Coordinates of C-alpha atoms in Angstrom, one line a residue:
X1 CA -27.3 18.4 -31.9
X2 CA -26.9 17.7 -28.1
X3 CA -23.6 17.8 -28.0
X4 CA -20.7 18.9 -30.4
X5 CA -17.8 17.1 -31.9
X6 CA -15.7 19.0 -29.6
X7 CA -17.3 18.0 -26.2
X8 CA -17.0 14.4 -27.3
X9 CA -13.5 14.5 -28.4
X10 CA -13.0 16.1 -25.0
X11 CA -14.9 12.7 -23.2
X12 CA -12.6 10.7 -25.6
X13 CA -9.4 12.5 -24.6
X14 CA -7.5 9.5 -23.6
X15 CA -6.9 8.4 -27.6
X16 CA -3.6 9.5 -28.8
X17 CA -3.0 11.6 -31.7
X18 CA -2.1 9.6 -34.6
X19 CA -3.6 6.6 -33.5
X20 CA -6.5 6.0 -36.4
X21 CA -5.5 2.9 -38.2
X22 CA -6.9 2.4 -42.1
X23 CA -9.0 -0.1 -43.0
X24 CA -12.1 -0.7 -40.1
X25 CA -10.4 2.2 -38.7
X26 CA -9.7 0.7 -35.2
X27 CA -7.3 2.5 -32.4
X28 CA -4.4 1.3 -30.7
X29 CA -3.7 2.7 -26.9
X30 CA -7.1 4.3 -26.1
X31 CA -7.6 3.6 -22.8
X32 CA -10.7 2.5 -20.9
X33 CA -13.5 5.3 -21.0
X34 CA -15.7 4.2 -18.1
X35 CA -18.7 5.9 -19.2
X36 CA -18.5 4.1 -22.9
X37 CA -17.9 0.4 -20.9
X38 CA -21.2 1.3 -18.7
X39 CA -23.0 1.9 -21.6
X40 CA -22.1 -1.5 -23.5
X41 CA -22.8 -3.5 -20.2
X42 CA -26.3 -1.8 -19.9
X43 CA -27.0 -3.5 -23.3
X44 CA -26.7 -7.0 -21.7
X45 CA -30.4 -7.3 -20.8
X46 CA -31.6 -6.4 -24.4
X47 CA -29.2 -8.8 -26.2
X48 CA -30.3 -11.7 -23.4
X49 CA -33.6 -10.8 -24.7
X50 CA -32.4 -11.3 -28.2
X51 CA -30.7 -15.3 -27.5
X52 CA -27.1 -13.4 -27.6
X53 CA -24.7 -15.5 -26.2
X54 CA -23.4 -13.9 -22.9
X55 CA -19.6 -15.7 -24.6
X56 CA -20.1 -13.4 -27.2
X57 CA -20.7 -10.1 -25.2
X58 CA -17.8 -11.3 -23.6
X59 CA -15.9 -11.4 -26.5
X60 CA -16.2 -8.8 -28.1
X61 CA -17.2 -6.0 -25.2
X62 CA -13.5 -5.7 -24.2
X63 CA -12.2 -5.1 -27.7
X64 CA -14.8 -2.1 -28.3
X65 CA -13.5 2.0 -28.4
X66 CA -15.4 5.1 -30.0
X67 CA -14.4 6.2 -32.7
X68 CA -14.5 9.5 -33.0
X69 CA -14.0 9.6 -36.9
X70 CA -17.4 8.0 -37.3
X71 CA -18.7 10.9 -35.0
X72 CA -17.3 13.3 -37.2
X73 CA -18.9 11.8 -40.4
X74 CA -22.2 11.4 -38.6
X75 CA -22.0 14.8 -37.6
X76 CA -21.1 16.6 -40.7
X77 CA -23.8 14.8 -43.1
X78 CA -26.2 17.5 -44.9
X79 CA -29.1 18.6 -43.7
X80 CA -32.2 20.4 -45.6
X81 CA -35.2 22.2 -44.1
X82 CA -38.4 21.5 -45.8
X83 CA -38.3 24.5 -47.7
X84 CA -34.6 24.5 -48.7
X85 CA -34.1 24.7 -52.4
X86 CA -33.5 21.3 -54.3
X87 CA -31.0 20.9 -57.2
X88 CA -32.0 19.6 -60.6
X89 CA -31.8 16.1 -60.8
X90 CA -30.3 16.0 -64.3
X91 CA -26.2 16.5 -63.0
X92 CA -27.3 13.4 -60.5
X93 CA -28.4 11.4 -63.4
X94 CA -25.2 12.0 -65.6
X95 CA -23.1 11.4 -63.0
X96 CA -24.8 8.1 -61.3
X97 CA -26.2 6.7 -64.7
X98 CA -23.1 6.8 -66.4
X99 CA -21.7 5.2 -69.3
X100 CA -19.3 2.9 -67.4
X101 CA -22.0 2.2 -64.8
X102 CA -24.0 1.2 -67.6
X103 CA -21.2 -0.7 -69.4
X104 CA -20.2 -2.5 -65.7
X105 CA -23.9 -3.0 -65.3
X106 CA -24.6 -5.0 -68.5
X107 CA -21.6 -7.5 -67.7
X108 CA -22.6 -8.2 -64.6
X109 CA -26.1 -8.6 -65.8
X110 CA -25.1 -11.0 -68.0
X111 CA -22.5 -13.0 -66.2
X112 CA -25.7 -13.3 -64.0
X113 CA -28.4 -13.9 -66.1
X114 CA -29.3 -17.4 -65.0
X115 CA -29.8 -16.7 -61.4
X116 CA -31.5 -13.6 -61.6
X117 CA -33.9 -15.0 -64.3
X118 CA -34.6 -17.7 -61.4
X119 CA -35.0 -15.4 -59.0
X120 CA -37.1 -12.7 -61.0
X121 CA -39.4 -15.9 -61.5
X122 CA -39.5 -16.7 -58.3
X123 CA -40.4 -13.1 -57.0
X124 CA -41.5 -10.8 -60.0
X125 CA -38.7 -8.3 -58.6
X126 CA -37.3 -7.9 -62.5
X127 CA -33.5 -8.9 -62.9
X128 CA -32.5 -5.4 -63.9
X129 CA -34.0 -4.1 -60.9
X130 CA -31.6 -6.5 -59.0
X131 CA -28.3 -5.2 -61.0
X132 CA -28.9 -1.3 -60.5
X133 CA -29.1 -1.4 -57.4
X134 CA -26.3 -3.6 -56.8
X135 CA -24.4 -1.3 -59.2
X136 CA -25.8 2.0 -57.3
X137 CA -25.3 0.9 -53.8
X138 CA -21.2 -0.9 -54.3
X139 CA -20.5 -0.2 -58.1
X140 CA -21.1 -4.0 -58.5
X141 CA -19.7 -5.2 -55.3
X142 CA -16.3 -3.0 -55.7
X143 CA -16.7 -0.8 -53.0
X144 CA -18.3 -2.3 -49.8
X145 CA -16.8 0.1 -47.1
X146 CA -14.1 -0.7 -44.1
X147 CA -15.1 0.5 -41.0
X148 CA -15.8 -2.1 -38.3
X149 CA -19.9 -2.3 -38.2
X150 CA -19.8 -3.2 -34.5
X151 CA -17.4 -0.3 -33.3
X152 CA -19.1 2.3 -35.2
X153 CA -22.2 1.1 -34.0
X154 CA -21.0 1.3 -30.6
X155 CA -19.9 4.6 -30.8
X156 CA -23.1 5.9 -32.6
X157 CA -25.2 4.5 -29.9
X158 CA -22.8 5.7 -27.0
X159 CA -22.8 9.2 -28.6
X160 CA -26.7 9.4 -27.7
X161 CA -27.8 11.6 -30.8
X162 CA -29.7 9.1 -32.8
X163 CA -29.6 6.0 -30.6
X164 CA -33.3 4.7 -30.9
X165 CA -32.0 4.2 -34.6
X166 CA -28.1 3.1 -34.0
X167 CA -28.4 1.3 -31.1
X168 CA -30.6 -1.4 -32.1
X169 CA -28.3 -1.9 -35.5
X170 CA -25.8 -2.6 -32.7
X171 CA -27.9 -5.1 -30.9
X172 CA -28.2 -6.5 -34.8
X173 CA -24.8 -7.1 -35.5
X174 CA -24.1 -8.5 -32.3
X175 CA -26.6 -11.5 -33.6
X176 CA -24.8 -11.6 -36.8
X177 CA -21.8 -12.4 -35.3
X178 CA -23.8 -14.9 -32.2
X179 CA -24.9 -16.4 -35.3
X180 CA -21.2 -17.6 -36.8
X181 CA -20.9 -14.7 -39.1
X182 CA -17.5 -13.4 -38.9
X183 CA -16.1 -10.5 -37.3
X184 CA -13.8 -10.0 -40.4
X185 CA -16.9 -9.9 -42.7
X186 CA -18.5 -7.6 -40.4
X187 CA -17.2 -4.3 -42.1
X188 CA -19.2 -1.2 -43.8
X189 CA -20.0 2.1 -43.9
X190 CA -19.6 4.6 -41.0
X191 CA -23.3 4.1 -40.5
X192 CA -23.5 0.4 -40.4
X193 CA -24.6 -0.6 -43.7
X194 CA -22.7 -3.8 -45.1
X195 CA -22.0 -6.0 -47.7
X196 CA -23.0 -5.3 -51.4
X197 CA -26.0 -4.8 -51.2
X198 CA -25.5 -2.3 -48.4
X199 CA -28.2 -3.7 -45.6
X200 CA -28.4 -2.6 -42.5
X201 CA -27.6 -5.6 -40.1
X202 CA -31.0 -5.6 -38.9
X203 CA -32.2 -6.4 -42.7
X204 CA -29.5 -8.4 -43.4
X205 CA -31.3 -10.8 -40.4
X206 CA -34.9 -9.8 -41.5
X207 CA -34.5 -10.2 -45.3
X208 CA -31.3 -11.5 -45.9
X209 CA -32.0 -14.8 -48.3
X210 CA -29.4 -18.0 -49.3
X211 CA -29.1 -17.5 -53.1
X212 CA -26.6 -20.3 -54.3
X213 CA -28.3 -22.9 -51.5
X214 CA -25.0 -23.5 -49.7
X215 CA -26.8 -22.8 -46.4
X216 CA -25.2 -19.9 -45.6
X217 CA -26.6 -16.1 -46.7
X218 CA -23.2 -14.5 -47.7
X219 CA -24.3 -10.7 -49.0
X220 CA -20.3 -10.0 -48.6
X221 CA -18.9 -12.5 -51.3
X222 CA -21.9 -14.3 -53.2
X223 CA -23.3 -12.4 -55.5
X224 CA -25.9 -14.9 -55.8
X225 CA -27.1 -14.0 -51.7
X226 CA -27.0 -10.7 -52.6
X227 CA -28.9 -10.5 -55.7
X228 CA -31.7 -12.7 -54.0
X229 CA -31.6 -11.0 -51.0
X230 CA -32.3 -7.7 -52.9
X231 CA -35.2 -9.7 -54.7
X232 CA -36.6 -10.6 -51.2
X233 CA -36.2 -6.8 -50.4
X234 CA -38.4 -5.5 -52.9
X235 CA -41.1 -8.6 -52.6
X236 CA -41.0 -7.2 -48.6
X237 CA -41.5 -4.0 -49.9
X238 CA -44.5 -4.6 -52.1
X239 CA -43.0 -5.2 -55.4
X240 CA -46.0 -5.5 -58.1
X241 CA -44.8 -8.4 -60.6
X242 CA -45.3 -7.4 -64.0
X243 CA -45.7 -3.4 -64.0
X244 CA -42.3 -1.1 -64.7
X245 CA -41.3 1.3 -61.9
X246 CA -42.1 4.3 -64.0
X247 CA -42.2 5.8 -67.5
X248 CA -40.4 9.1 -68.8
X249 CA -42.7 11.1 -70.0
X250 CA -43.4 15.1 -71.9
X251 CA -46.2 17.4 -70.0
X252 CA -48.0 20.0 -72.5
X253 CA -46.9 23.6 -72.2
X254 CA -51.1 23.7 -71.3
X255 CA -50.9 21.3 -68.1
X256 CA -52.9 22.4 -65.1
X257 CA -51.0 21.1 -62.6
X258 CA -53.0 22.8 -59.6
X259 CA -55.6 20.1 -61.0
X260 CA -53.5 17.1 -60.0
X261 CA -51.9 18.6 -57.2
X262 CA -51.6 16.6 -54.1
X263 CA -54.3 16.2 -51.5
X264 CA -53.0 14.9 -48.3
X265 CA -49.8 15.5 -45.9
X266 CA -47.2 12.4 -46.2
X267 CA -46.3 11.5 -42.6
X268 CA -42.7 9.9 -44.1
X269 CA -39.8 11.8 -46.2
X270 CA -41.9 14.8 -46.9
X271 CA -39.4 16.6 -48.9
X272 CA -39.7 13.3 -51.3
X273 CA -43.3 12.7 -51.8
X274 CA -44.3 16.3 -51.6
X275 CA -42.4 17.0 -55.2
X276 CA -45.2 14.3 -56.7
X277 CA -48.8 14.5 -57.6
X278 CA -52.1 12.7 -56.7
X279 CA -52.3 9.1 -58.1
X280 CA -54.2 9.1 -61.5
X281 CA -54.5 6.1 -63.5
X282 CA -52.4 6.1 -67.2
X283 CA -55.6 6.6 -69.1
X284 CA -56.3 9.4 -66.9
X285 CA -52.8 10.6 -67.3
X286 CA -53.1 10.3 -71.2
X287 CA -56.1 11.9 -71.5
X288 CA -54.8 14.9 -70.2
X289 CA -51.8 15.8 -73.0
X290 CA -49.3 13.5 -71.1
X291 CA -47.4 11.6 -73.8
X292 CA -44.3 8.4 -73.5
X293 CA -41.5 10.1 -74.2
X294 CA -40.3 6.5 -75.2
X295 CA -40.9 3.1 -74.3
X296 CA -44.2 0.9 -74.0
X297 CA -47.2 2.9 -72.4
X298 CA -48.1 1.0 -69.2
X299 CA -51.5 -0.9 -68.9
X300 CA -54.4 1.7 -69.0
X301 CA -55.8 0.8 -65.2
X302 CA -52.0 1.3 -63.3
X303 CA -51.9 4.2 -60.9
X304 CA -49.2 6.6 -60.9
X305 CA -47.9 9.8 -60.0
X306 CA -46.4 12.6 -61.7
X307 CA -43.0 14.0 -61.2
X308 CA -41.2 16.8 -62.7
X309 CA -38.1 16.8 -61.2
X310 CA -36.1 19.5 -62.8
X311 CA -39.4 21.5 -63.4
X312 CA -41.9 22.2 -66.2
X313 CA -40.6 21.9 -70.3
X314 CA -38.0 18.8 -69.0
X315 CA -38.7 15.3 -68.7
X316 CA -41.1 14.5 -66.3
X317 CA -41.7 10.9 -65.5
X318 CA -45.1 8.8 -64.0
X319 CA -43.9 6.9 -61.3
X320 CA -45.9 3.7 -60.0
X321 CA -46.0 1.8 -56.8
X322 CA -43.3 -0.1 -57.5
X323 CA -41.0 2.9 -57.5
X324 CA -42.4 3.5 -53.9
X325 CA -40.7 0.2 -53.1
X326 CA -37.3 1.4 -54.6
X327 CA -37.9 4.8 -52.2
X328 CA -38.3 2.3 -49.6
X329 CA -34.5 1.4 -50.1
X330 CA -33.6 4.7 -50.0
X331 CA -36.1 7.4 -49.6
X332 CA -34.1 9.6 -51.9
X333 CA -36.2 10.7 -55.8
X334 CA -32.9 11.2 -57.2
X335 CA -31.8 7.8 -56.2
X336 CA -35.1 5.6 -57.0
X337 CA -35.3 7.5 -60.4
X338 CA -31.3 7.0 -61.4
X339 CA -32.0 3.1 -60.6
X340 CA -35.1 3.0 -62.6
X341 CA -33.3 4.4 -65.1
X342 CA -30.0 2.3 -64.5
X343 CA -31.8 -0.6 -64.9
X344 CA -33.7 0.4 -68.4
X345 CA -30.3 0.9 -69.5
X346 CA -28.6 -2.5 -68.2
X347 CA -31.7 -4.5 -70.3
X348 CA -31.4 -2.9 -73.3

């Protein structure tokens, strides 16, 4: 890192101890930094480009202070080398695909069930697919974060660290609100993702998709917008209609696995794709000792990958495409496999 939480607290010495407020976690008495203000106004040019209002620059400019709490939590998130040891995956599972997950899950997949059987027509993205990761990413919409998007943006972008990323989720949310969305509604977590699905702003305005046709996408209160808008997610991200995400399977005590081992170098989220196999289609994969360890056997000619996530002798799983759309999401195996399998559980 460039520069440490302590030399920034230093350039933000003009906030008063105490002065956090709960809730979008904004700061009363913290003075003008002139450095902070230069860099908003040098943002001007880029948002003109964009059709932002100067009005709303002008609004919102003056009311903007770092926050040095989102620098902390940006600053103390985990790292992991490439060759740093990875957990088992089974104490993720129990803990994310829970019973009262589950249980939460399967009400609001039912007290949905005639939009998301609309949309799941309309985009092949199954309805269960929709629910877990509703139910992964806000526990079903009861946990959407606080912290005001546009002032942690600000301060994420000011801070310099990982601007090319932060800074144009800045110049996002700035449209969102040129566009009539409302300040208020404008709140998340630290790092700018919002509402219950969790996009970032710059999806929300890529992706984002009116589910209850009242002309407004609202991914903060309508469950509807944000089912659908998850739907149009995966379709963007090369949903297959018709074939599952992945099957649990058992490997034999036999399995050459040097035989399927991978062939090439994956330019994204190596530490992800590296843990999987080359792609074999499921007759291949059978013919080779690899048995369901329950559910219907995908069709014969549908490519997949092996993983083994908490090693050889524990379940395993072939993973499709489609699961490549949920790493997409979140390029996390632990996540796309606890929503795969969040999701089995919310249609039974």
């Amino acid at each position: 890192m460039r520069s440490t939480i302590h030399s920034l607290l230093l350039r933000f010495a003009v906030i008063t101890a105490g002065s956090l407020m709960a809730g979008a976690g904004m700061t009363q008495d913290m003075g003008q930094d002139p450095a902070f203000r230069s860099y908003l106004e040098s943002l001007r040019p880029k948002a003109t480009a964009m059709g932002i209002r100067p009005a709303t620059l002008d609004s919102v400019f003056p009311t903007l202070t770092p926050n040095p709490r989102v620098v902390q939590l940006d600053q103390s998130q985990p790292g992991g080398g490439a060759y740093s040891p990875i957990p088992n995956f089974e104490p993720y599972r129990r803990q994310h695909v829970d019973a009262a997950r589950i249980s939460r899950g399967r009400t609001a997949y039912l007290a949905n069930r005639a939009r998301l059987s609309r949309i799941e027509a309309e985009t092949g993205v199954p309805e269960e697919i929709m629910v877990a990761i509703y139910g992964h990413e806000t526990n079903y919409g009861s946990y959407v974060g606080d912290f005001d998007l546009i002032r942690s943006l600000a301060t994420l972008s000011y801070e310099g660290r990982r601007r090319s990323l932060f800074e144009p989720e800045l110049l996002a949310t700035l449209k969102m609100l040129d566009n009539g969305v409302s300040r208020s509604r404008l709140v998340g977590s630290w790092a700018g993702a919002t509402g219950y699905p969790q996009f970032l702003p710059s999806v929300y305005l890529r992706l984002g998709k009116d589910g209850d046709g009242d002309g407004r996408i609202d991914i903060w209160n309508s469950e509807a917008d944000a089912l659908a808008s998850i739907a149009n997610y995966f379709v963007n991200a090369g949903w297959r209609r018709g074939q599952p995400w992945g099957v649990a399977v058992s490997v034999p005590a036999t399995f050459d696995r040097a035989s399927v081992a991978a062939r090439t170098t994956p330019a994204r989220c190596p530490r992800v794709f590296n843990r999987h196999s080359r792609w074999l289609s499921m007759a291949e994969w059978r013919s080779r000792g690899i048995m369901a360890s329950g559910g219907s056997w995908p069709a014969d000619g549908v490519m997949a990958t092996l993983l083994e996530p908490d090693g050889p002798g524990k379940t395993a799983y072939l993973l499709t495409s489609n699961y490549r759309a949920i790493l997409d999401y979140n390029c996390s195996n632990f996540y796309a496999l606890s929503v795969g399998l969040l999701a089995d559980a919310v249609r039974q």
